[in-house]
Amino acid sequence: DQQVKQNSPSLSVQEGRISILNCDYTNSMFDYFLWYKKYPAEGPTFLISISSIKDKNEDGRFTVFLNKSAKHLSLHIVPSQPGDSAVYFCAASARGGATNKLIFGTGTLLAVQP
Amino acid sequence: KAGVTQTPRYLIKTRGQQVTLSCSPISGHRSVSWYQQTPGQGLQFLFEYFSETQRNKGNFPGRFSGRQFSNSRSEMNVSTLELGDSALYLCASSWGTLTDTQYFGPGTRLTVL
């Protein structure tokens, strides 16, 4: 049972445009959400997170939006750069349940074309 | 500050063998979590150790086990290897509170023949 879903396995975007990566979850106990970026042959690198008490968090070119009623979050990258090409994983945890266990989606491969 | 290190980086084993993977967390971090990454399944949580005690466990068979030492280094063991155990095994470390960010190592690529 996939509790965190990334329905788009891949996304291609032109350099300078906006990249929007989507993530859906089913477990209403999740209260903390994160995005990680992964290059080949490296471990995932933390990008940005958001608590369920917020609906938006911004860090430079990266913004995460959370829609709790729809159980949906998205990562916006503006402007997209070729160096952003990587696999992006959405993850969730239920910290109110006294666990920091991360449940990951299956990832979206972002390709930013120069 | 040095990041999370994992050894070995690559490993080839045959069915039925056992394997031990090692993870050294970021200095000062007391929590180590292990994840398995396979194509199509994303990253799946195996277990977490904090102060030498298993604090959380995922839905993996008992063939998968781990431990943590007093210096926070952790090892993961898989016994009686199966072909389906071929995967990238990642460990992540954090300070240990629920609000900490987890930082990942580069992983160990295990191939079971």
Short mmCIF file of C-alpha atoms in Angstrom, two decimals:
data_model
loop_
_atom_site.label_atom_id
_atom_site.label_comp_id
_atom_site.label_asym_id
_atom_site.label_seq_id
_atom_site.Cartn_x
_atom_site.Cartn_y
_atom_site.Cartn_z
CA ASP A 1 0.00 0.00 0.00
CA GLN A 2 1.76 3.11 -1.28
CA GLN A 3 1.01 5.83 1.26
CA VAL A 4 3.01 8.46 -0.63
CA LYS A 5 2.59 8.62 -4.38
CA GLN A 6 4.42 10.46 -7.09
CA ASN A 7 2.38 9.69 -10.18
CA SER A 8 4.73 11.28 -12.70
CA PRO A 9 7.84 9.13 -13.18
CA SER A 10 9.47 11.85 -15.26
CA LEU A 11 9.21 15.53 -16.17
CA SER A 12 11.04 17.56 -18.81
CA VAL A 13 11.30 21.35 -18.54
CA GLN A 14 13.16 24.08 -20.40
CA GLU A 15 15.87 26.01 -18.57
CA GLY A 16 14.47 29.16 -16.99
CA ARG A 17 10.90 27.86 -16.81
CA ILE A 18 9.05 26.58 -13.75
CA SER A 19 9.24 22.92 -12.70
CA ILE A 20 6.29 21.58 -10.73
CA LEU A 21 6.62 18.21 -9.06
CA ASN A 22 3.58 16.68 -7.43
CA CYS A 23 3.03 14.29 -4.56
CA ASP A 24 -0.11 12.78 -3.03
CA TYR A 25 -0.49 10.99 0.29
CA THR A 26 -3.18 8.88 1.86
CA ASN A 27 -2.32 8.75 5.57
CA SER A 28 -3.97 11.60 7.47
CA MET A 29 -1.51 11.04 10.35
CA PHE A 30 1.33 12.51 8.30
CA ASP A 31 2.22 15.91 9.69
CA TYR A 32 5.62 16.64 8.20
CA PHE A 33 6.67 16.53 4.56
CA LEU A 34 10.04 16.75 2.88
CA TRP A 35 11.58 16.82 -0.57
CA TYR A 36 14.90 15.19 -1.32
CA LYS A 37 16.95 15.39 -4.51
CA LYS A 38 19.06 12.47 -5.67
CA TYR A 39 21.82 12.35 -8.26
CA PRO A 40 23.05 8.98 -9.61
CA ALA A 41 25.57 7.24 -7.34
CA GLU A 42 24.82 9.64 -4.47
CA GLY A 43 22.48 9.51 -1.50
CA PRO A 44 19.39 11.74 -1.36
CA THR A 45 20.06 15.35 -0.40
CA PHE A 46 17.54 17.25 1.72
CA LEU A 47 15.94 20.16 -0.16
CA ILE A 48 13.04 21.62 1.74
CA SER A 49 10.35 20.63 4.23
CA ILE A 50 6.97 21.78 5.44
CA SER A 51 4.96 21.15 8.57
CA SER A 52 1.25 20.44 8.35
CA ILE A 53 0.51 23.68 10.22
CA LYS A 54 1.71 25.64 7.18
CA ASP A 55 0.57 25.68 3.58
CA LYS A 56 3.71 27.12 2.01
CA ASN A 57 7.43 27.18 2.65
CA GLU A 58 9.99 28.93 0.50
CA ASP A 59 13.77 28.60 0.22
CA GLY A 60 15.37 30.46 -2.63
CA ARG A 61 14.25 28.96 -5.92
CA PHE A 62 12.34 26.18 -4.15
CA THR A 63 8.81 26.48 -2.79
CA VAL A 64 6.70 23.68 -1.35
CA PHE A 65 2.92 23.99 -1.19
CA LEU A 66 0.73 21.80 1.00
CA ASN A 67 -3.00 21.26 0.49
CA LYS A 68 -4.09 19.19 3.48
CA SER A 69 -7.70 18.82 2.42
CA ALA A 70 -6.58 17.31 -0.88
CA LYS A 71 -3.67 15.43 0.74
CA HIS A 72 -1.45 16.92 -1.94
CA LEU A 73 1.86 18.72 -1.98
CA SER A 74 3.94 20.17 -4.73
CA LEU A 75 7.47 21.42 -5.20
CA HIS A 76 8.00 24.45 -7.45
CA ILE A 77 11.45 25.26 -8.82
CA VAL A 78 11.76 28.70 -10.36
CA PRO A 79 13.74 29.27 -12.49
CA SER A 80 14.78 25.74 -13.39
CA GLN A 81 18.47 25.18 -14.11
CA PRO A 82 20.24 22.25 -15.83
CA GLY A 83 21.91 21.40 -12.49
CA ASP A 84 18.44 20.69 -11.09
CA SER A 85 18.22 17.58 -13.27
CA ALA A 86 17.91 14.72 -10.78
CA VAL A 87 15.37 12.39 -9.21
CA TYR A 88 13.14 14.14 -6.68
CA PHE A 89 11.60 12.18 -3.82
CA CYS A 90 8.70 13.31 -1.72
CA ALA A 91 8.66 11.95 1.85
CA ALA A 92 6.30 12.14 4.81
CA SER A 93 6.41 11.34 8.48
CA ALA A 94 3.96 11.21 11.36
CA ARG A 95 5.93 13.08 14.01
CA GLY A 96 2.85 13.44 16.18
CA GLY A 97 2.99 9.67 16.39
CA ALA A 98 6.44 9.85 17.99
CA THR A 99 8.27 8.57 14.95
CA ASN A 100 10.63 10.19 12.49
CA LYS A 101 10.31 7.26 10.08
CA LEU A 102 10.17 8.65 6.55
CA ILE A 103 7.76 7.21 4.00
CA PHE A 104 8.97 7.96 0.49
CA GLY A 105 7.31 8.21 -2.87
CA THR A 106 8.82 6.44 -5.87
CA GLY A 107 10.44 9.58 -7.24
CA THR A 108 10.15 11.84 -10.28
CA LEU A 109 13.04 12.21 -12.70
CA LEU A 110 13.37 15.88 -13.64
CA ALA A 111 15.27 16.77 -16.81
CA VAL A 112 15.97 20.46 -17.36
CA GLN A 113 16.86 21.10 -20.97
CA PRO A 114 19.36 23.91 -21.71
CA LYS B 1 32.10 18.48 8.80
CA ALA B 2 32.26 14.98 7.28
CA GLY B 3 29.03 13.56 5.96
CA VAL B 4 27.53 10.12 6.40
CA THR B 5 29.83 7.39 5.14
CA GLN B 6 28.89 3.88 4.10
CA THR B 7 31.12 0.90 3.41
CA PRO B 8 31.48 -0.92 1.19
CA ARG B 9 30.07 1.07 -1.73
CA TYR B 10 29.54 -2.00 -3.90
CA LEU B 11 29.06 -5.64 -3.00
CA ILE B 12 28.33 -8.81 -4.95
CA LYS B 13 27.06 -11.87 -3.13
CA THR B 14 25.36 -15.13 -4.06
CA ARG B 15 22.04 -16.48 -2.89
CA GLY B 16 22.12 -17.95 0.60
CA GLN B 17 25.10 -15.92 1.77
CA GLN B 18 24.92 -13.23 4.40
CA VAL B 19 26.18 -9.66 4.25
CA THR B 20 27.04 -6.87 6.68
CA LEU B 21 26.90 -3.22 5.69
CA SER B 22 28.37 -0.38 7.73
CA CYS B 23 27.30 3.21 8.30
CA SER B 24 29.18 5.98 10.10
CA PRO B 25 26.90 8.92 10.95
CA ILE B 26 27.74 12.60 10.99
CA SER B 27 29.73 13.42 14.11
CA GLY B 28 27.37 14.06 17.02
CA HIS B 29 24.37 12.41 15.40
CA ARG B 30 22.86 9.67 17.53
CA SER B 31 20.14 8.34 15.24
CA VAL B 32 20.81 6.09 12.26
CA SER B 33 18.06 4.90 9.94
CA TRP B 34 18.37 2.36 7.15
CA TYR B 35 16.43 2.36 3.88
CA GLN B 36 16.26 0.02 0.90
CA GLN B 37 15.89 1.50 -2.57
CA THR B 38 14.73 -0.69 -5.45
CA PRO B 39 13.47 0.34 -8.91
CA GLY B 40 9.76 1.07 -8.78
CA GLN B 41 9.53 0.87 -4.98
CA GLY B 42 11.31 4.04 -4.00
CA LEU B 43 12.98 4.10 -0.60
CA GLN B 44 11.54 1.79 2.01
CA PHE B 45 12.27 2.15 5.70
CA LEU B 46 14.05 -0.78 7.33
CA PHE B 47 14.76 0.34 10.89
CA GLU B 48 16.12 3.13 13.06
CA TYR B 49 18.62 2.96 15.89
CA PHE B 50 19.04 5.58 18.57
CA SER B 51 21.48 5.28 21.47
CA GLU B 52 22.18 1.62 20.60
CA THR B 53 18.47 0.70 20.72
CA GLN B 54 16.15 -0.06 17.85
CA ARG B 55 13.52 2.67 18.02
CA ASN B 56 11.48 2.03 14.87
CA LYS B 57 11.09 -0.91 12.54
CA GLY B 58 9.69 -1.26 9.02
CA ASN B 59 7.95 -4.22 7.40
CA PHE B 60 10.91 -6.37 6.44
CA PRO B 61 11.48 -10.04 7.30
CA GLY B 62 13.65 -11.06 10.23
CA ARG B 63 16.53 -11.80 7.84
CA PHE B 64 17.20 -8.06 8.01
CA SER B 65 18.74 -6.98 11.28
CA GLY B 66 20.90 -4.20 12.58
CA ARG B 67 22.75 -2.84 15.53
CA GLN B 68 24.31 0.36 16.73
CA PHE B 69 27.50 0.82 18.67
CA SER B 70 28.30 3.26 21.46
CA ASN B 71 29.98 5.61 18.96
CA SER B 72 26.69 5.68 16.97
CA ARG B 73 28.14 3.71 14.06
CA SER B 74 25.63 1.21 12.78
CA GLU B 75 25.72 -2.08 10.92
CA MET B 76 23.00 -3.78 8.96
CA ASN B 77 23.01 -7.53 8.37
CA VAL B 78 21.06 -9.55 5.83
CA SER B 79 21.15 -13.31 6.22
CA THR B 80 20.23 -15.99 3.67
CA LEU B 81 20.34 -13.56 0.77
CA GLU B 82 17.68 -13.75 -1.94
CA LEU B 83 17.79 -12.36 -5.48
CA GLY B 84 15.17 -9.79 -4.48
CA ASP B 85 17.54 -8.31 -1.89
CA SER B 86 19.52 -6.71 -4.70
CA ALA B 87 19.14 -3.00 -4.02
CA LEU B 88 20.77 0.21 -2.94
CA TYR B 89 20.94 0.33 0.85
CA LEU B 90 21.02 3.83 2.27
CA CYS B 91 21.60 4.99 5.78
CA ALA B 92 20.64 8.36 7.16
CA SER B 93 21.72 10.06 10.35
CA SER B 94 20.23 12.79 12.49
CA TRP B 95 20.59 14.23 15.99
CA GLY B 96 17.72 12.03 17.08
CA THR B 97 14.79 14.25 17.94
CA LEU B 98 11.59 13.95 15.94
CA THR B 99 12.06 17.30 14.21
CA ASP B 100 15.57 16.65 12.89
CA THR B 101 16.40 16.43 9.23
CA GLN B 102 17.88 13.12 8.15
CA TYR B 103 21.09 13.25 6.11
CA PHE B 104 21.85 10.37 3.79
CA GLY B 105 25.03 8.57 2.91
CA PRO B 106 25.91 7.54 -0.67
CA GLY B 107 24.59 4.02 -0.18
CA THR B 108 25.87 0.48 -0.66
CA ARG B 109 24.88 -1.19 -3.93
CA LEU B 110 24.25 -4.88 -3.18
CA THR B 111 23.92 -7.33 -6.05
CA VAL B 112 22.80 -10.88 -5.28
CA LEU B 113 23.54 -13.47 -7.98
#
